[in-house]
Short mmCIF file of C-alpha atoms in Angstrom, two decimals:
data_model
loop_
_atom_site.label_atom_id
_atom_site.label_comp_id
_atom_site.label_asym_id
_atom_site.label_seq_id
_atom_site.Cartn_x
_atom_site.Cartn_y
_atom_site.Cartn_z
CA ILE A 1 6.82 -10.46 3.10
CA ASP A 2 4.26 -7.65 3.10
CA MET A 3 0.83 -9.11 2.39
CA ARG A 4 -0.89 -5.81 1.73
CA ASN A 5 -1.78 -4.30 -1.62
CA SER A 6 1.02 -2.48 -3.42
CA TYR A 7 -0.60 0.94 -2.94
CA GLU A 8 -0.51 0.31 0.82
CA TYR A 9 3.15 -0.69 0.62
CA GLN A 10 4.05 2.40 -1.44
CA VAL A 11 3.09 4.81 1.35
CA GLY A 12 4.79 2.87 4.14
CA HIS A 13 6.42 -0.45 5.02
CA PHE A 14 8.88 -2.17 7.31
CA LYS A 15 12.52 -1.71 6.43
CA GLY A 16 13.63 -4.64 4.27
CA SER A 17 10.15 -6.01 3.65
CA LEU A 18 9.23 -7.41 0.25
CA ASP A 19 6.25 -6.33 -1.85
CA PRO A 20 4.67 -9.16 -3.87
CA GLY A 21 3.10 -6.57 -6.19
CA MET A 22 -0.56 -7.32 -5.49
CA GLU A 23 -3.49 -5.09 -6.30
CA ASN A 24 -5.68 -7.40 -4.18
CA PHE A 25 -4.82 -10.05 -1.62
CA ARG A 26 -6.62 -12.68 -3.69
CA GLU A 27 -3.70 -12.43 -6.16
CA LEU A 28 -1.35 -14.12 -3.67
CA PRO A 29 -1.43 -17.53 -5.44
CA GLU A 30 -0.29 -15.83 -8.68
CA LYS A 31 2.50 -13.88 -6.97
CA ILE A 32 3.96 -16.32 -4.45
CA ASP A 33 6.31 -18.16 -6.84
CA GLN A 34 8.65 -15.15 -6.78
CA PHE A 35 9.44 -16.07 -3.16
CA ASP A 36 10.21 -19.77 -3.69
CA HIS A 37 13.86 -19.01 -2.90
CA LEU A 38 12.74 -18.31 0.68
CA LYS A 39 11.15 -21.73 1.31
CA GLU A 40 14.02 -22.85 3.56
CA LYS A 41 14.41 -19.45 5.28
CA THR A 42 12.53 -17.89 8.18
CA VAL A 43 9.67 -15.81 6.75
CA LEU A 44 7.57 -13.23 8.59
CA THR A 45 4.32 -12.16 6.97
CA VAL A 46 3.02 -8.68 7.82
CA CYS A 47 -0.17 -6.75 7.14
CA THR A 48 -2.23 -3.92 8.63
CA GLY A 49 -4.27 -5.69 11.30
CA GLY A 50 -3.16 -9.31 11.26
CA VAL A 51 -5.88 -10.99 9.20
CA ARG A 52 -4.18 -11.14 5.79
CA CYS A 53 -0.83 -12.18 7.26
CA GLU A 54 -2.51 -14.98 9.21
CA LYS A 55 -4.14 -16.30 6.04
CA ALA A 56 -0.91 -15.85 4.09
CA SER A 57 1.11 -17.75 6.69
CA ALA A 58 -1.16 -20.77 6.39
CA TYR A 59 -0.99 -20.56 2.61
CA LEU A 60 2.83 -20.36 2.60
CA LYS A 61 3.08 -23.39 4.89
CA ALA A 62 0.75 -25.32 2.58
CA ARG A 63 3.04 -24.34 -0.32
CA GLY A 64 6.08 -25.85 1.40
CA PHE A 65 7.59 -22.90 3.25
CA LYS A 66 9.26 -24.38 6.33
CA ASP A 67 9.59 -21.61 8.94
CA VAL A 68 6.72 -19.09 8.70
CA TYR A 69 5.56 -16.54 11.26
CA GLN A 70 3.09 -13.68 11.24
CA LEU A 71 3.08 -10.32 12.96
CA GLN A 72 0.45 -10.78 15.68
CA GLY A 73 -2.01 -7.90 15.57
CA GLY A 74 -0.42 -6.51 12.43
CA MET A 75 1.41 -3.30 11.76
CA HIS A 76 -1.13 -1.19 13.58
CA ARG A 77 -0.48 -2.91 16.90
CA TYR A 78 3.29 -2.89 16.29
CA MET A 79 3.28 0.86 15.55
CA GLU A 80 1.30 1.56 18.71
CA ALA A 81 3.84 -0.36 20.78
CA TYR A 82 6.97 0.89 18.95
CA PRO A 83 6.18 4.29 17.39
CA GLY A 84 8.63 5.35 14.70
CA GLN A 85 10.71 2.15 14.92
CA ASP A 86 11.63 0.05 11.88
CA PHE A 87 8.73 1.36 9.80
CA ASP A 88 9.33 3.76 6.92
CA GLY A 89 6.50 6.13 6.00
CA THR A 90 2.90 5.85 7.13
CA LEU A 91 0.37 3.08 7.54
CA TYR A 92 -2.43 2.95 4.99
CA VAL A 93 -5.82 2.62 6.68
CA PHE A 94 -9.22 2.02 5.13
CA ASP A 95 -11.09 5.00 6.48
CA ASN A 96 -11.28 8.75 5.81
CA ARG A 97 -7.76 9.27 7.16
CA THR A 98 -6.21 7.06 4.43
CA VAL A 99 -2.85 7.13 6.23
CA TRP A 100 -2.05 6.84 9.94
CA GLN A 101 1.22 7.35 11.75
CA ASN A 102 1.67 7.80 15.45
CA ALA A 103 5.23 9.11 15.14
CA ASP A 104 5.84 12.83 14.67
CA ARG A 105 5.67 13.87 11.02
CA GLU A 106 8.95 15.78 11.42
CA LYS A 107 10.72 12.67 12.72
CA ARG A 108 9.84 10.35 9.86
CA GLU A 109 10.54 10.11 6.18
CA VAL A 110 7.76 10.37 3.61
CA VAL A 111 8.38 7.38 1.32
CA GLY A 112 5.35 7.66 -0.96
CA GLN A 113 5.92 9.16 -4.40
CA CYS A 114 3.48 10.90 -6.73
CA HIS A 115 2.73 8.64 -9.69
CA ASN A 116 3.06 11.64 -12.04
CA CYS A 117 6.14 13.58 -10.88
CA GLN A 118 7.69 11.32 -8.19
CA ALA A 119 7.51 14.10 -5.55
CA SER A 120 7.21 12.88 -1.95
CA THR A 121 3.59 12.57 -0.91
CA GLU A 122 1.13 10.70 1.30
CA GLU A 123 -1.93 11.96 -0.57
CA PHE A 124 -4.16 9.46 -2.37
CA ILE A 125 -6.78 10.18 -5.02
CA ASP A 126 -9.34 8.08 -6.81
CA CYS A 127 -9.26 9.13 -10.46
CA GLY A 128 -12.35 11.13 -11.39
CA ASN A 129 -12.69 9.23 -14.67
CA ASP A 130 -15.31 6.59 -13.89
CA ASN A 131 -13.73 4.14 -16.35
CA CYS A 132 -10.33 4.45 -14.64
CA ASN A 133 -11.04 5.14 -10.95
CA ALA A 134 -7.37 4.33 -10.15
CA HIS A 135 -6.37 4.74 -6.51
CA LEU A 136 -2.98 6.46 -6.62
CA LEU A 137 -0.54 8.58 -4.67
CA THR A 138 -0.72 12.08 -6.15
CA CYS A 139 0.98 15.19 -4.79
CA LEU A 140 -1.04 18.37 -4.21
CA THR A 141 0.60 20.12 -7.19
CA CYS A 142 -0.41 17.33 -9.59
CA GLN A 143 -3.88 17.22 -8.02
CA GLU A 144 -4.30 20.90 -8.87
CA THR A 145 -2.94 20.34 -12.39
CA HIS A 146 -5.33 17.44 -13.01
CA GLN A 147 -8.46 18.89 -11.45
CA GLU A 148 -11.66 19.80 -13.24
CA GLY A 149 -14.45 21.09 -11.00
CA ASP A 150 -14.68 18.82 -7.96
CA ARG A 151 -12.96 15.87 -9.68
CA VAL A 152 -9.26 15.05 -9.58
CA PHE A 153 -7.80 12.85 -12.30
CA CYS A 154 -4.77 10.58 -12.44
CA SER A 155 -3.62 12.10 -15.75
CA LYS A 156 -4.40 14.71 -18.39
CA GLU A 157 -5.63 11.86 -20.60
CA CYS A 158 -8.26 10.77 -18.08
CA MET A 159 -9.25 14.39 -17.52
CA ASN A 160 -9.63 15.03 -21.28
CA ILE A 161 -11.59 11.81 -21.86
CA THR A 162 -14.00 12.79 -19.09
CA LYS A 163 -14.38 16.34 -20.43
CA ALA A 164 -15.12 15.00 -23.92
CA THR A 165 -17.71 12.57 -22.50
CA LEU A 166 -19.45 15.30 -20.50
CA VAL A 167 -19.67 17.62 -23.54
CA THR A 168 -21.32 15.08 -25.84
#
């Protein structure tokens, strides 16, 4: 079970891993019931650096899951040791790079999809509408289509709302 946020999962994940559909890790208690059918199975929790999956493993055990493990050191350490193996896409990281992959770009599949047109992409934006500020995968074509000045928007609606607000 992938213990990262859904936007992290969308850009890259282990083959066969499950996404609980979380915007934030603190939502785990609300989302975990969907995995009750796995209580008697072996479960491996995974995350970027190992912290969230360690916390999640303890939580799952407390909720009655019998055979729970975590990926020691997280995906980052795994990808350093086994570049390009069993991981689809790129690893979301919380710095200016946004995504990190130590396998050749030509040798891996881009699994992220633009939220507007579903084109393959690894590009994230934060919507330029201050009331939205959604963090989304958006291809370069849609970024150009939804750009006004130095701001990029998640949609024409957010762009038009912002324009109207700036005019008044």
